[in-house]
Short mmCIF file of C-alpha atoms and ligand atoms in Angstrom, two decimals:
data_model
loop_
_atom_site.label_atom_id
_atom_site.label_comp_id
_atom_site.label_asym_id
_atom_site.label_seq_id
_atom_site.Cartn_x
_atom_site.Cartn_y
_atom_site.Cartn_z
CA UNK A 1081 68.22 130.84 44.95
CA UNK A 1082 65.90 128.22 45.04
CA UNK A 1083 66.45 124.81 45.51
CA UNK A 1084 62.46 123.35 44.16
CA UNK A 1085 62.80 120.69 41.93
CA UNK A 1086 61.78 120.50 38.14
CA UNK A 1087 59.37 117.76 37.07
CA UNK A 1088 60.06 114.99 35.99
CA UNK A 1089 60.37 114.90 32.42
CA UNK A 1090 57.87 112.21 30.68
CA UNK A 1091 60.30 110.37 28.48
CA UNK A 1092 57.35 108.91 26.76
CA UNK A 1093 56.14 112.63 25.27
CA UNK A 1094 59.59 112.86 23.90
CA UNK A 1095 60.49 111.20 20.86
CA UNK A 1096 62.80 107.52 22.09
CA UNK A 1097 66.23 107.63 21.60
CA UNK A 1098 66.35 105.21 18.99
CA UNK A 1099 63.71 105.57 16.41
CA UNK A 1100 64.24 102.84 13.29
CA UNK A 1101 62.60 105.19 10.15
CA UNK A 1102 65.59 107.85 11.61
CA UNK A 1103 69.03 106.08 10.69
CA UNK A 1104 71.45 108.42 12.45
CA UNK A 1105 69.92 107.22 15.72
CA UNK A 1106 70.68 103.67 15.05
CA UNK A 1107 74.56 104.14 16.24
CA UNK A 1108 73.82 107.32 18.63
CA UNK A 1109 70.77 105.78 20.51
CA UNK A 1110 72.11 104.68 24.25
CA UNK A 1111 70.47 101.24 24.65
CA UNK A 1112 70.89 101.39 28.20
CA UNK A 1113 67.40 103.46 29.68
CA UNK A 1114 68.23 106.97 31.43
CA UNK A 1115 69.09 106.57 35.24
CA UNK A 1116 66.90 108.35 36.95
CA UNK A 1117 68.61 110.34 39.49
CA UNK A 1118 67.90 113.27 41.99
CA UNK A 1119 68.14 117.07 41.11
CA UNK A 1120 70.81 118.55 43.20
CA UNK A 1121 71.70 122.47 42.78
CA UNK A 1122 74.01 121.13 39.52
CA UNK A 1123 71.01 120.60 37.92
CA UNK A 1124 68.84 123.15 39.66
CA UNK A 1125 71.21 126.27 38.47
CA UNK A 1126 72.50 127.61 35.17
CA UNK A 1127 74.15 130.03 33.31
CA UNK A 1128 72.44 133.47 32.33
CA UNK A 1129 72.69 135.80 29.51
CA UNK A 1130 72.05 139.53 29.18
CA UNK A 1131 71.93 142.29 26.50
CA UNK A 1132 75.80 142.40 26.44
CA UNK A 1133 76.15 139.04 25.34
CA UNK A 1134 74.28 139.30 21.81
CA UNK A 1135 74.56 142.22 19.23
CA UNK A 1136 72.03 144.51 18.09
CA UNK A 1137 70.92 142.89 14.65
CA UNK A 1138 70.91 139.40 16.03
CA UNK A 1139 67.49 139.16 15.95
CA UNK A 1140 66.97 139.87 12.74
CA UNK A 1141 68.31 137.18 10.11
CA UNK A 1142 66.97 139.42 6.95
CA UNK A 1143 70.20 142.00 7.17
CA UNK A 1144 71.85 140.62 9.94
CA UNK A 1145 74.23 139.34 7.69
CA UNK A 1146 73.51 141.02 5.14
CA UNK A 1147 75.82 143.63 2.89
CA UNK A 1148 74.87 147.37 3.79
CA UNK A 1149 71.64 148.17 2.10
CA UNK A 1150 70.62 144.85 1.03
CA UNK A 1151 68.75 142.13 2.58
CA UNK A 1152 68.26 138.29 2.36
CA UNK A 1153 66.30 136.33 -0.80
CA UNK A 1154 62.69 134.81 0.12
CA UNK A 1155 59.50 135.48 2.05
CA UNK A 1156 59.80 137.71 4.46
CA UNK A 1157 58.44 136.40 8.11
CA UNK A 1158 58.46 137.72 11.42
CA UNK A 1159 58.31 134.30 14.02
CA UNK A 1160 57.35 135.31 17.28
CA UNK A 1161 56.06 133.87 20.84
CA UNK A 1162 56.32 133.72 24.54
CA UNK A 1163 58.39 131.11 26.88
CA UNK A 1164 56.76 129.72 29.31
CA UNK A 1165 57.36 126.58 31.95
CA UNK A 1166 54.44 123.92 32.19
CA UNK A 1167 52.72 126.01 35.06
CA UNK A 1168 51.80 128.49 32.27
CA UNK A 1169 54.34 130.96 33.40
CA UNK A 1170 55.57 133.30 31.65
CA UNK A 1171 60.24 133.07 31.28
CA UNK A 1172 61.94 136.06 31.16
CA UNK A 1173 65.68 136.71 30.25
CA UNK A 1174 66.37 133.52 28.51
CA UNK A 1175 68.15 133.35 25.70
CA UNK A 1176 66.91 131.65 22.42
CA UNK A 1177 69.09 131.04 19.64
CA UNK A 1178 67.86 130.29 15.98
CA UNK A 1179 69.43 128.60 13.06
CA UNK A 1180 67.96 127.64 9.88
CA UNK A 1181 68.13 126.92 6.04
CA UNK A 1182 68.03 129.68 3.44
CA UNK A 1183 65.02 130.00 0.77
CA UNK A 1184 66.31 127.35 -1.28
CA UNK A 1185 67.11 125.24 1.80
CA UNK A 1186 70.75 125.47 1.51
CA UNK A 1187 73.00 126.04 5.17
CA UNK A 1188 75.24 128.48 5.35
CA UNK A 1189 77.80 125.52 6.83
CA UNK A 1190 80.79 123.75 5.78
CA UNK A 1191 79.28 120.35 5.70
CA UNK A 1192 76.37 121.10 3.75
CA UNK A 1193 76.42 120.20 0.04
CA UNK A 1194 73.10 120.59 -1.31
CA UNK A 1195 73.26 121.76 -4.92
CA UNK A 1196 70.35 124.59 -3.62
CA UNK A 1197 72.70 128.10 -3.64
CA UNK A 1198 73.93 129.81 -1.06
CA UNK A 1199 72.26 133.40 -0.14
CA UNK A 1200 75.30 135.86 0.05
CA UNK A 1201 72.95 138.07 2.24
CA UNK A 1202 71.78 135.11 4.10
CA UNK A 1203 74.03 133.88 7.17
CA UNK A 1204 70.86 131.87 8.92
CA UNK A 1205 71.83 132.33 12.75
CA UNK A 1206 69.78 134.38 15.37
CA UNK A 1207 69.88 135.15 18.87
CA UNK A 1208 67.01 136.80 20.95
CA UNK A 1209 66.66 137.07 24.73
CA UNK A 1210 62.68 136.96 26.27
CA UNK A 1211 61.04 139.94 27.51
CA UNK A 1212 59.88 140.43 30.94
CA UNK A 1213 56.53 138.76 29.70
CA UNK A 1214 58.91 135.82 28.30
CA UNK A 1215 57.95 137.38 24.50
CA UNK A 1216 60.37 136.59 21.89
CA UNK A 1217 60.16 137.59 18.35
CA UNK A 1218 62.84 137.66 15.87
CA UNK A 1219 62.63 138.36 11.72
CA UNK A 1220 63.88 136.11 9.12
CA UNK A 1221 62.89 134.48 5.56
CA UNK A 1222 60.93 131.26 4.93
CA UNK A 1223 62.99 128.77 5.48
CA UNK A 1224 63.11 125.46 2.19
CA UNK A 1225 62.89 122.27 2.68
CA UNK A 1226 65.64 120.40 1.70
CA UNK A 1227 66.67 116.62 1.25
CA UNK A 1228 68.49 114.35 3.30
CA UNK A 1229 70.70 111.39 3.29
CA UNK A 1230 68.16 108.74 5.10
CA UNK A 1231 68.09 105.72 3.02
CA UNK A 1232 65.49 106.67 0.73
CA UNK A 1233 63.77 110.04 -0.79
CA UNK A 1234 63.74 111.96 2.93
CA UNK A 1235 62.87 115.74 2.66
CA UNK A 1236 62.43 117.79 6.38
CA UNK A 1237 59.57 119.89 6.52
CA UNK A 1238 60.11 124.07 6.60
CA UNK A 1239 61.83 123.85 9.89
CA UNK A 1240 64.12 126.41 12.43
CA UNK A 1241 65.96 125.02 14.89
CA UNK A 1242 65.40 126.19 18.13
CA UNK A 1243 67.71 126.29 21.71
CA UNK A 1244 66.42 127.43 24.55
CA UNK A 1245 67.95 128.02 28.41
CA UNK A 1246 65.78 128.46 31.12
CA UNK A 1247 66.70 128.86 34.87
CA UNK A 1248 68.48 125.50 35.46
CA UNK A 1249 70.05 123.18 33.50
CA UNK A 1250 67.52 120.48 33.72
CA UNK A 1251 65.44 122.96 31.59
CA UNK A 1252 67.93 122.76 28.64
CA UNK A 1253 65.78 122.09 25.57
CA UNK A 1254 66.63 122.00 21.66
CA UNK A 1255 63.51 121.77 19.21
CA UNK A 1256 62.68 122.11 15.66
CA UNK A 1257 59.20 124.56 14.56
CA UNK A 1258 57.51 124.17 11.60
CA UNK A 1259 55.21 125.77 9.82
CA UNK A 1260 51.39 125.73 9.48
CA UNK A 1261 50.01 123.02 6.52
CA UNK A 1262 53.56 121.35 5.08
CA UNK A 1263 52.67 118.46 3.81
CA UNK A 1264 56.76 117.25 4.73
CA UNK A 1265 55.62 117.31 8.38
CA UNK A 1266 53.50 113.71 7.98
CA UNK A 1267 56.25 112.40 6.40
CA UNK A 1268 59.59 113.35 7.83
CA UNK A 1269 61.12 110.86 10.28
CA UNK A 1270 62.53 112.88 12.43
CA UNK A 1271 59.18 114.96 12.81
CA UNK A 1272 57.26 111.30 13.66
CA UNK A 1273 59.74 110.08 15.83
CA UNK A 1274 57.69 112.11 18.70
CA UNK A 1275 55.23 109.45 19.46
CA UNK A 1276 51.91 111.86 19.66
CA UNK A 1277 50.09 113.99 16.96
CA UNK A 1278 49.39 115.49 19.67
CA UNK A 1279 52.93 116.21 20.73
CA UNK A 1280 53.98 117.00 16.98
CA UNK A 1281 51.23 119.74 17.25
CA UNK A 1282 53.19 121.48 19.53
CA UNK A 1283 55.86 122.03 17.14
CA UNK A 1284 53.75 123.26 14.32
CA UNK A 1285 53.75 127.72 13.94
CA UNK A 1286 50.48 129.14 13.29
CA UNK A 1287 50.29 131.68 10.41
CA UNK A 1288 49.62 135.06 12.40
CA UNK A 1289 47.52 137.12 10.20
CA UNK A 1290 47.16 139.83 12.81
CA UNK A 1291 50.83 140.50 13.05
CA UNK A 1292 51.60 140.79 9.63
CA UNK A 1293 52.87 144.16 8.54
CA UNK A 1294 51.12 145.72 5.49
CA UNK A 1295 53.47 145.63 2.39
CA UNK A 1296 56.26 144.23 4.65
CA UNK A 1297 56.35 140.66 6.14
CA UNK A 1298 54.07 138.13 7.36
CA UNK A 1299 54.21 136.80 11.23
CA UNK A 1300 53.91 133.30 12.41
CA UNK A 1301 53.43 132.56 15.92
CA UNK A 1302 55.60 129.96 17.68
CA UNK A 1303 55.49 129.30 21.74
CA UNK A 1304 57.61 127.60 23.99
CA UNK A 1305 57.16 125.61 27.14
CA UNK A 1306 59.95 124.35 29.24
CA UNK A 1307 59.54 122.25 31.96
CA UNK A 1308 57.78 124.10 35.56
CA UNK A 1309 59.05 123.87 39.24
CA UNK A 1310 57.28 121.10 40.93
CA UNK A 1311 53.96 122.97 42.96
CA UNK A 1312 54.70 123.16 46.88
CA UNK A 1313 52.49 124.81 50.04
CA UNK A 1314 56.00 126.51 50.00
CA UNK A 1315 55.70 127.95 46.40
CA UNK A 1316 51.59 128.84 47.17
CA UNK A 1317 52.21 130.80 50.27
CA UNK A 1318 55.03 132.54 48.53
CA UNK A 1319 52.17 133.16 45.66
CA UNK A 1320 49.41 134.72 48.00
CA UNK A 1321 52.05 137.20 49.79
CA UNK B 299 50.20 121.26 35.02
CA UNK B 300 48.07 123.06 32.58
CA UNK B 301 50.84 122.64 29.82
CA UNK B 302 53.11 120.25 28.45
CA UNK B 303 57.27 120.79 27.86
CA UNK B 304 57.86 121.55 24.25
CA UNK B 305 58.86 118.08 22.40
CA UNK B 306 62.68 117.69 21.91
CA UNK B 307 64.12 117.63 18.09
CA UNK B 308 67.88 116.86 17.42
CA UNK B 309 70.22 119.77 16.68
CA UNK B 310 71.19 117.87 13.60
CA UNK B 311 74.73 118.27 12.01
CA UNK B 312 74.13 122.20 11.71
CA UNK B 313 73.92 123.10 15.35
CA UNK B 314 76.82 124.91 14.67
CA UNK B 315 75.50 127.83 12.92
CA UNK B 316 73.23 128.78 15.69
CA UNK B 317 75.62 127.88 19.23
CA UNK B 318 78.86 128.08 17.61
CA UNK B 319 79.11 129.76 14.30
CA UNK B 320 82.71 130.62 13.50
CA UNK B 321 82.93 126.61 13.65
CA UNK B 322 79.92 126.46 10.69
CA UNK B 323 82.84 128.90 8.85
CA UNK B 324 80.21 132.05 9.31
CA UNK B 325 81.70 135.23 9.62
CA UNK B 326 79.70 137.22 11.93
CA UNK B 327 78.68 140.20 10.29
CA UNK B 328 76.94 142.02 13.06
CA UNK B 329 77.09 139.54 15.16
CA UNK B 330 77.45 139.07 18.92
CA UNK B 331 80.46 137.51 20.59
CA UNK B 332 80.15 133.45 20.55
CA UNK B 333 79.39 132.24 24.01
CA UNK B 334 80.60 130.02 26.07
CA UNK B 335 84.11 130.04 24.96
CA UNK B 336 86.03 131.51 27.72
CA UNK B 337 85.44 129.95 30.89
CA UNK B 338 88.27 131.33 32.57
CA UNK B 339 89.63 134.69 32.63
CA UNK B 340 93.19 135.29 31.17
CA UNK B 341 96.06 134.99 33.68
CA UNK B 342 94.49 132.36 36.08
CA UNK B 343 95.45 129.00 35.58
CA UNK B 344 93.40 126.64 33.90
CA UNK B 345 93.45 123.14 33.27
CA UNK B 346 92.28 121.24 29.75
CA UNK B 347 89.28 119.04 29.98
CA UNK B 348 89.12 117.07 26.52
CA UNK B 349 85.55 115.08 25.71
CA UNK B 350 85.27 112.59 22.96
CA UNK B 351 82.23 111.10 22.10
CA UNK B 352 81.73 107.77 20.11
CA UNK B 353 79.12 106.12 18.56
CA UNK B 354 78.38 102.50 18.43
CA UNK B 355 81.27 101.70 15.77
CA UNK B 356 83.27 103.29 18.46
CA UNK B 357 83.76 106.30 15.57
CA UNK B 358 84.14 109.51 17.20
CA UNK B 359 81.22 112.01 16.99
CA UNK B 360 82.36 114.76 15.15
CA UNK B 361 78.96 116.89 15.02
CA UNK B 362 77.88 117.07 18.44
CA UNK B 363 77.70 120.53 20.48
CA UNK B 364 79.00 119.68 24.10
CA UNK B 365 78.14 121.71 26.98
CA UNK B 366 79.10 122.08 30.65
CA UNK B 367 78.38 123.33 33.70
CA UNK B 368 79.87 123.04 36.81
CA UNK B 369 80.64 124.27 40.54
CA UNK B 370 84.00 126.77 40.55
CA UNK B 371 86.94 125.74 43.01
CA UNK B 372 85.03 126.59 46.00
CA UNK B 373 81.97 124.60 45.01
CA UNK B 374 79.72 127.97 43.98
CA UNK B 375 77.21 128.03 41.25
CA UNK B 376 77.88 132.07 41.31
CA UNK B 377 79.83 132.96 38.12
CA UNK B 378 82.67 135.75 38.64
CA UNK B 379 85.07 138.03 36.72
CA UNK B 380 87.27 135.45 36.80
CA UNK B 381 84.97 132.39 35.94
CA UNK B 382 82.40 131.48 34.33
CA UNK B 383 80.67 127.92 35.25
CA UNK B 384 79.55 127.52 31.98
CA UNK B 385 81.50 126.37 28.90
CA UNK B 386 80.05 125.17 25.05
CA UNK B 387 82.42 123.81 22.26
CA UNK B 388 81.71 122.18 19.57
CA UNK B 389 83.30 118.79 18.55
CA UNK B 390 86.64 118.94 15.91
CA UNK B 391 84.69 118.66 12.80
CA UNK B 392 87.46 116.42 11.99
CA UNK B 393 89.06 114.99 15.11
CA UNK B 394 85.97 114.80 17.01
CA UNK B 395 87.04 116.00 20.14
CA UNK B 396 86.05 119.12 22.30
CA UNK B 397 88.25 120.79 24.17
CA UNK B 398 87.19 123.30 27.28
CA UNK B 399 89.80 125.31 28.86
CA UNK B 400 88.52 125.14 32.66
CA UNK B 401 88.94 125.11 36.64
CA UNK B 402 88.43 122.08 38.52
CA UNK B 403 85.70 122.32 40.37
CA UNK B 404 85.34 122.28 44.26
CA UNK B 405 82.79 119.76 46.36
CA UNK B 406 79.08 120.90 46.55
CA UNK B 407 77.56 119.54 50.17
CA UNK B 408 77.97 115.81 49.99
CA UNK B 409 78.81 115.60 46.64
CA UNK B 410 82.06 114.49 44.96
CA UNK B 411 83.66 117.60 42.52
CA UNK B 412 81.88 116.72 39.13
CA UNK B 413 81.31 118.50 35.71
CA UNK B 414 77.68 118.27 34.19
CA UNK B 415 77.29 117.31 30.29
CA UNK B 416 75.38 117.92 28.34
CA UNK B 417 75.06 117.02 24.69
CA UNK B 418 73.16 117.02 21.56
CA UNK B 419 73.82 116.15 17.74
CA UNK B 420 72.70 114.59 14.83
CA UNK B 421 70.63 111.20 15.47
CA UNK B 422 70.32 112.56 19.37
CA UNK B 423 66.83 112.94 19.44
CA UNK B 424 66.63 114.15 23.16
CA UNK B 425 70.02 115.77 24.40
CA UNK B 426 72.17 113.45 26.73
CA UNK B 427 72.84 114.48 30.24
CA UNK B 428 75.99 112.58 32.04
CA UNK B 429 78.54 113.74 34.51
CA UNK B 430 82.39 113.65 35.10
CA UNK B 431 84.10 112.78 38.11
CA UNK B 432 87.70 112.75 38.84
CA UNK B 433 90.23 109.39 39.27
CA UNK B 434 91.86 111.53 42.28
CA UNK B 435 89.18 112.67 44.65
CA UNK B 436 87.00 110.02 46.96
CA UNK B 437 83.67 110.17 44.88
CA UNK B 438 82.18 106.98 46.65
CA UNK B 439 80.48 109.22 48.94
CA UNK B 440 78.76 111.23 46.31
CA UNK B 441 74.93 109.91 46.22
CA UNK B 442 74.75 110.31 42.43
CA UNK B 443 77.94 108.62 41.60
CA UNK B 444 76.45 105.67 43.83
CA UNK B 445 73.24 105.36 41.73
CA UNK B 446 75.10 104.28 38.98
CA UNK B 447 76.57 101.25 40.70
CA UNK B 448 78.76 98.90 38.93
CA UNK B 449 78.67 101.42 35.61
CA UNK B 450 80.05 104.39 37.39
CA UNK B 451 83.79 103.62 36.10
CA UNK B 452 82.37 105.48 33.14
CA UNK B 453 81.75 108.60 34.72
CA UNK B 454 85.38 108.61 35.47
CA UNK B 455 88.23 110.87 33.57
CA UNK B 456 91.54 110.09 32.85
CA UNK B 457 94.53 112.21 33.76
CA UNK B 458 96.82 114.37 31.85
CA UNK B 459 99.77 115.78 31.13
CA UNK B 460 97.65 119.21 31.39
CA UNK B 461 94.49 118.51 32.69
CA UNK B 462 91.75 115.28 31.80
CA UNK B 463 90.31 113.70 29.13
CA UNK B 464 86.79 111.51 29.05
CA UNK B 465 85.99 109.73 26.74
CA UNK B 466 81.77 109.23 26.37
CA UNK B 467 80.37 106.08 24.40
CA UNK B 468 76.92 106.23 23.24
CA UNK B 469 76.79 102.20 22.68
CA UNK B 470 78.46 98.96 23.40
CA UNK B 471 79.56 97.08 27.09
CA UNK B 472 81.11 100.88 28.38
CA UNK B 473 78.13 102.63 27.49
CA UNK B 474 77.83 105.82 29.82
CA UNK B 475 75.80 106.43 32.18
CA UNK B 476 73.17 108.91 30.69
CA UNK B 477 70.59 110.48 33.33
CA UNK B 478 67.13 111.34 33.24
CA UNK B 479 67.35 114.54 35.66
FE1 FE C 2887 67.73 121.48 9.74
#
């Protein structure tokens, strides 16, 4: 095991904790700033996940829940990508787990009353683990937009959650992708609470035209980058034996 | 550093149907086994560590995803058969609280037997990382407790009848100490 630190996270690439135009934050966002502190092996190690732990259709949202022989309503995507930390390399073995609206933008959940419908064939959660090249892909529908209680007319963009585990906990990451050219990303405050366009960019999914099947499903292409091991001599040497 | 860290996005009040689904009411067709439940296997003892969260009207947070991960009893990083270091609940959707079923963990090197949090939910735009230490073990040698100085009360659980319970405020005078790892 290695004990080489992470870098440091720059808070200011991150959207702030409390972000006015976003009301939930206004009672969640600590006021007092994050204490920086040392990374010590609590930090530095994590849990892993293997084949065992997720099921064979996991990966694919169209039948996954599904009735035998039938398949979820909406455009039919393959999202796909590779994990990789900020020193471009590539993550294998992770786990990623998806969740997202239906077509109509409508959650399979409890607490979610939208007057959209519910997709009987549509359960909207995914798991995938990375390939030895830290590939991921995974097939589902289009996800809707859908409206939000904000204060005023708030609609998120086309969106999939995303969580993501890397090799320590410091790497823990939950994001949101979007999609290529929705005109909801400009406007959506929790999309523009990341201070950058350039940031936001990062987020966005690129229509894939080469990976689309013929007569099947369209691909979009989605990448990940968790945060890299601080560069050493220690790590070089390690790299030129 | 040729690239840049993915932004962070909140989980918002779904998270549930990705990390912890029977909670969102799916039933799994097909599905793999939820993770994170089971921290320790059945037949050894375990000990209940309840986490409440509240916001800034001091109302709990009843759609956050809590996880932890800790050292076992011997301070080791190394799950077993027996344990696993990591746990994930979600909070009650009504009660707000999360309950792990756990081990206390053992001292790591110079540091004081502590649980790492994590946490993310609605309005949480970049998850929360704290730590819990324990009212009966001498954690003012543990460098990290130190750091947070007069505020580190608040990393503190309370004792129960069967295990601990922490409460974690997101606001106010008894904010917790949050870190930036
Ligand atoms: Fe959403």
């Amino acid at each position: 095991m290695t004990d080489q630190q992470f870098n440091r996270r720059d808070l200011s690439w991150h959207p702030p904790a409390f972000f006015e135009r976003y009301r939930s934050t206004h009672l969640r966002a600590p006021q007092q700033p994050l204490l920086q502190m040392p990374q010590t092996q609590t930090e530095l190690t994590g849990p892993t996940f293997g084949h065992g732990d997720i099921g064979l259709r996991d990966d694919d949202l169209i039948t996954n829940y599904a009735a035998e022989g039938e398949t979820a309503q909406g455009p039919r995507i393959i999202v796909r990508g590779t994990l990789r930390d900020e020193n471009g390399r590539p993550v294998p073995g992770k786990l990623i787990e998806v969740w997202q609206a239906n077509a109509g933008g409508r959650y399979r959940h409890v607490n979610d009353g939208y007057l959209a419908p519910l997709d009987a064939n549509f359960g909207g959660c995914g798991r995938c683990l990375t390939d030895e090249q830290g590939h991921y892909s995974f097939r589902t529908i289009l996800p809707g937009p859908y409206p939000w209680p904000n204060g005023g007319n708030d609609w998120r963009p086309a969106h999939i959650h995303f969580s993501v585990f890397g090799d320590g906990f410091a790497q823990r990451l939950i994001t949101q992708m979007y999609f290529e050219g929705d005109p909801h990303i400009a406007l959506c405050p929790i999309v523009q609470s990341i201070p950058s366009d350039e940031a936001i960019d990062r987020l966005v999914a690129r229509f894939d035209m080469e990976r689309t099947v013929p007569m099947d499903i369209r691909a979009y292409r989605f990448d990940i980058v968790l945060r890299g091991r601080r560069a050493t001599i220690f790590e070089n040497q390690m790299e030129g034996t | 550093m040729p690239l840049r860290e993915s932004p962070s996005q909140t989980a918002g009040p779904y998270v549930h149907i990705g990390c912890t689904p029977q909670i969102a009411g799916l039933d799994q067709r097909e599905m793999g086994s939820q993770l994170g439940t089971t921290m320790v296997s059945e037949g050894r003892d375990s000990l209940t560590l309840c986490i409440k969260l509240l916001d800034g009207d001091d109302a709990p947070v009843k759609d956050a995803l809590i996880e932890i991960w800790q050292a076992d009893p011997s301070g080791n990083y190394t799950p077993s058969d027996t344990f696993r270091n990591w746990g994930r609940q979600a909070s009650d959707l009504s009660t707000g609280i999360a309950r792990f079923e756990t081990l206390k963990p053992g001292r790591n090197g110079d540091q004081a037997p502590h649980i790492l949090v994590w946490l993310v939910a609605r309005g949480i735009n970049l998850g929360l990382t704290t730590r819990i230490y324990f009212p009966d073990e001498d954690n003012t040698s543990d460098p990290v407790f130190a750091l947070a100085g007069a505020r580190a009360d608040t990393l503190i659980a309370t004792q129960t009848v069967d295990g601990f319970e922490h409460i974690i405020r997101l606001q106010g005078g008894n904010e917790t100490v949050f870190f930036d790892v």
